[in-house]
Short mmCIF file of C-alpha atoms and ligand atoms in Angstrom, two decimals:
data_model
loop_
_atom_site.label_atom_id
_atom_site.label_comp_id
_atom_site.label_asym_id
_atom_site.label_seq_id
_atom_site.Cartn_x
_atom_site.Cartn_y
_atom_site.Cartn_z
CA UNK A 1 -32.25 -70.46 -8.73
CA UNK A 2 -29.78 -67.52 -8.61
CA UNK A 3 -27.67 -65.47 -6.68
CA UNK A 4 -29.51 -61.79 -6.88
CA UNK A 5 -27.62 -58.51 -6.57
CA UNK A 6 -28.14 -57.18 -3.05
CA UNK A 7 -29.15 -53.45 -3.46
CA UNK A 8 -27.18 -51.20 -1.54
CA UNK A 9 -27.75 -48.06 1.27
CA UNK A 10 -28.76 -45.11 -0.80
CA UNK A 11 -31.35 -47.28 -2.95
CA UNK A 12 -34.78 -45.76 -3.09
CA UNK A 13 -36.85 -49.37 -3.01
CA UNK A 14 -34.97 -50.04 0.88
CA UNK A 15 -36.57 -47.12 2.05
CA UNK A 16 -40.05 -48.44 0.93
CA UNK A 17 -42.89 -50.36 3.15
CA UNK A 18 -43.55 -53.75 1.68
CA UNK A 19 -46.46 -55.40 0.77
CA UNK A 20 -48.09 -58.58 2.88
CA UNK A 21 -47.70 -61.49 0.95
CA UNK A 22 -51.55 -62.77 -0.44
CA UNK A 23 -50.98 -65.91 -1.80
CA UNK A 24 -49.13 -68.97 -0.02
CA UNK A 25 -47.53 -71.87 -1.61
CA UNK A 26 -47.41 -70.00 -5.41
CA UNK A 27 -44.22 -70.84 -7.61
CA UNK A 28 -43.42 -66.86 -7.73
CA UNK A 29 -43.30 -67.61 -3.76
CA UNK A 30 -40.91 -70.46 -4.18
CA UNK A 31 -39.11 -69.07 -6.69
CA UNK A 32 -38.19 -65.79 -4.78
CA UNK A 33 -37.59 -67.83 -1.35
CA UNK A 34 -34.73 -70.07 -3.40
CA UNK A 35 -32.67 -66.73 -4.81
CA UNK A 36 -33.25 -65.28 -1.35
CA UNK A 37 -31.58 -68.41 -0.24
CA UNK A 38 -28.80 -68.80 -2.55
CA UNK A 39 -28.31 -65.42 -1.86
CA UNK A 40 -27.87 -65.33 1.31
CA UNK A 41 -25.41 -68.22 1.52
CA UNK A 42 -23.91 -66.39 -1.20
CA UNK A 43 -22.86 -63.36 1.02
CA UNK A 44 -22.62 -65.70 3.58
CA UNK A 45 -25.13 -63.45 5.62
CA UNK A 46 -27.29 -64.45 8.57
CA UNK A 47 -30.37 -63.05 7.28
CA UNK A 48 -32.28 -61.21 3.98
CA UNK A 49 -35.38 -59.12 3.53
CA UNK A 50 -36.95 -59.79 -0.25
CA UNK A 51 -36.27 -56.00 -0.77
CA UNK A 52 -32.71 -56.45 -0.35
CA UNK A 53 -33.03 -58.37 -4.14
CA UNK A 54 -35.38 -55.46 -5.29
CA UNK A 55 -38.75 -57.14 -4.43
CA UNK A 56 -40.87 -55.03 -2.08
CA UNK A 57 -43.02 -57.65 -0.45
CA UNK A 58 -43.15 -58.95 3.27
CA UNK A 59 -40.80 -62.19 3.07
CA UNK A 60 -37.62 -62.47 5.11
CA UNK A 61 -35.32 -65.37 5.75
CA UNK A 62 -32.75 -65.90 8.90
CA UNK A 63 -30.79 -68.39 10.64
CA UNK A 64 -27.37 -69.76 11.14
CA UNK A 65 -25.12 -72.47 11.67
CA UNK A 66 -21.32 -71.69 12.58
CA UNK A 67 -21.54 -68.50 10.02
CA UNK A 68 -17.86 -67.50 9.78
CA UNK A 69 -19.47 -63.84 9.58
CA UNK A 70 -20.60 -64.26 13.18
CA UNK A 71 -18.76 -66.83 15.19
CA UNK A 72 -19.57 -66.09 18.42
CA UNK A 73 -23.33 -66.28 18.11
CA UNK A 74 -25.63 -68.54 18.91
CA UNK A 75 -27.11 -70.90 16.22
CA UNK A 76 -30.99 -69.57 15.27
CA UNK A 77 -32.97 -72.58 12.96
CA UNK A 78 -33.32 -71.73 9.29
CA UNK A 79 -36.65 -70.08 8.55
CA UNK A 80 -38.76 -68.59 6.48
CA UNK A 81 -41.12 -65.75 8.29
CA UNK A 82 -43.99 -63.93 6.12
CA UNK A 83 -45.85 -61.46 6.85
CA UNK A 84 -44.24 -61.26 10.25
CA UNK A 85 -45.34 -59.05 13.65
CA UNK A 86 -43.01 -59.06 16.48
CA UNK A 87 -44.09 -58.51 20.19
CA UNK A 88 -42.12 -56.85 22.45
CA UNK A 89 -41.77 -58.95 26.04
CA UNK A 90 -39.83 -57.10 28.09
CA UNK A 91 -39.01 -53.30 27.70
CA UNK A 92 -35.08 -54.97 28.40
CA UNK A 93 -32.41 -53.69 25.53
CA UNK A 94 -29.05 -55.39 24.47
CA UNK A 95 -26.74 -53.50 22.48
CA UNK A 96 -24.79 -55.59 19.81
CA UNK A 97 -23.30 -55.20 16.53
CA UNK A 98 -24.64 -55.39 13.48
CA UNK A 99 -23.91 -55.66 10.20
CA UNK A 100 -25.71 -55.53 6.94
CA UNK A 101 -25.61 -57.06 3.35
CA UNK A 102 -26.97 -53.65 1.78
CA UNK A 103 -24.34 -51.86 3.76
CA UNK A 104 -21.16 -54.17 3.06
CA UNK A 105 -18.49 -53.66 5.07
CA UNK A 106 -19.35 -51.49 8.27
CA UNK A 107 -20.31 -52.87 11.58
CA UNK A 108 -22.73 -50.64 14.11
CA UNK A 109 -23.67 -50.92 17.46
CA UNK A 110 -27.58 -51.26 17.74
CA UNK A 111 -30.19 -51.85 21.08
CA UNK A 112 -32.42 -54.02 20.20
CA UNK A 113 -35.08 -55.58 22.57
CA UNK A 114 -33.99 -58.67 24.47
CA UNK A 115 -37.23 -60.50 24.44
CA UNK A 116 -39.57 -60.33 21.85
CA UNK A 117 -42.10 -62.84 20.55
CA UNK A 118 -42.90 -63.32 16.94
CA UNK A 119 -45.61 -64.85 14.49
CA UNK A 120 -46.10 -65.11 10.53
CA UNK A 121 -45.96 -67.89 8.02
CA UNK A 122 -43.95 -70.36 6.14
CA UNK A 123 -43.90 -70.67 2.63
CA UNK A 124 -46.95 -72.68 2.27
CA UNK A 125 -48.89 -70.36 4.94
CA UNK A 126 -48.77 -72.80 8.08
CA UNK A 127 -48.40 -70.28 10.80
CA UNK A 128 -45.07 -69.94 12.80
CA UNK A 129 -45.32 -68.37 16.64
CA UNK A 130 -42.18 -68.51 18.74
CA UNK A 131 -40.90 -66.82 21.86
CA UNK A 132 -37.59 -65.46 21.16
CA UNK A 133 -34.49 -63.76 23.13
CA UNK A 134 -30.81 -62.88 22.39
CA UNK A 135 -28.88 -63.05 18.78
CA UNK A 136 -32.01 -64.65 17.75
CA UNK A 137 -34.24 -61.50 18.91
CA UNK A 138 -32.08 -59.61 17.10
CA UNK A 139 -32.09 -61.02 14.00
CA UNK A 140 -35.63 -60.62 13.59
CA UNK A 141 -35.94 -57.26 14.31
CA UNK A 142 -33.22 -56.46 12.32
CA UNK A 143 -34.77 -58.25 9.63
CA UNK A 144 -38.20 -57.01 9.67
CA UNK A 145 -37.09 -53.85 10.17
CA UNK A 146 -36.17 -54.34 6.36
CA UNK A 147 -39.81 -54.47 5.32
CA UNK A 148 -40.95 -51.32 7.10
CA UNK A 149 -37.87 -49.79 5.08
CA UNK A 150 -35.37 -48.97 8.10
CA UNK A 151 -31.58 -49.73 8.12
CA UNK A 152 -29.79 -50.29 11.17
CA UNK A 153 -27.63 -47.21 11.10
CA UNK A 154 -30.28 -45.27 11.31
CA UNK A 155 -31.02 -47.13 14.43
CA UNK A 156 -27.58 -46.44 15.82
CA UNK A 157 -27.84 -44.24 19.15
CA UNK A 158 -23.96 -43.12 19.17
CA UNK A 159 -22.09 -42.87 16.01
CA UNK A 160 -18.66 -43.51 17.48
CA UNK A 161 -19.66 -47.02 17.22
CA UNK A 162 -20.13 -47.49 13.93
CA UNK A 163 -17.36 -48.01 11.42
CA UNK A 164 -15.21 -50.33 9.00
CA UNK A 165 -15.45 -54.04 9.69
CA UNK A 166 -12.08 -55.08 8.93
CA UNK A 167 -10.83 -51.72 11.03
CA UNK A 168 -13.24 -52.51 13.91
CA UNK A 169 -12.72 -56.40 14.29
CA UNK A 170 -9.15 -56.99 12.70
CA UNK A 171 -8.78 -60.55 14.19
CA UNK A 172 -12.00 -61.99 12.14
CA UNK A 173 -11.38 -62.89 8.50
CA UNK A 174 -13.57 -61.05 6.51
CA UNK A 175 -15.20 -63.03 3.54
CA UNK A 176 -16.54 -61.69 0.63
CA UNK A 177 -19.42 -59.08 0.66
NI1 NI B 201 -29.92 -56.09 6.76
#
């Protein structure tokens, strides 16, 4: 168990696709899921790819309870999702902010679809379906997004809304990134 260095915007391995995961239930699986973990708690973040820590395969982890990074959204359960495909269920956007542990700091305003529905696995390969909408919707994508090697500023439509957190939201406390 360790807290891993999150690599930042402008490294080469972010950029890359990842690779499906082949083999369920392996201690290299449950070894990478607990540093992913610790982590994440770590940067007190609401979600992490496995390239964020430098490994290019297709694992991501979300979810939140009263995450001082985000306290006005809604809680989304803990999970592990691997090798995940989302399904878009209504062609209905949402803009929202976003932030990101490989780009520490900065805030941007992103659409992301407002219903999706998504499958994969857990960490021992039972399969995970659910039918998704809101802060929880856009965690995901954001997320997987990761593993197809696309940050969310590239996502950003108008680039007067992206900037400095602590300029952008002076009221929140920042902690540590
Ligand atoms: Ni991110």
């Amino acid at each position: 168990m360790a807290v891993r260095e999150v690599l930042k915007m402008g490294d080469p391995l972010l950029l890359q696709v990842a690779e499906p995961v082949a083999e369920f239930g392996t201690p290299q699986l449950d070894a990478l899921l607990k540093d992913m973990f610790d982590t994440m708690d770590d940067y007190d973040g609401a979600g992490l790819a496995a390239p964020q820590i430098g490994v290019s395969k297709r694992v991501v982890i979300f979810g939140l309870k009263e995450n001082p990074r985000y306290p006005d959204a809604e809680q989304v359960p803990i999970t592990v999702l691997i090798n995940p495909k989302i399904t878009v269920n209504s062609m209905q956007m949402e803009s929202g902010w976003e932030g990101c542990l490989s780009v520490p700091g900065m805030r941007g305003m992103v659409d992301r679809y407002s219903h999706i529905s998504y499958r994969g696995f857990d960490a021992v390969g039972n399969p995970i379906e659910r039918e998704v909408g809101g802060f929880h919707a856009r965690v995901v994508q954001h997320e997987c997004d990761h593993l197809d090697g696309i940050l969310y500023p590239s996502r950003i439509k108008d680039m007067r809304y992206f900037g400095f957190e602590d300029v952008l939201f002076p009221e929140l406390s920042v902690p540590k990134e």
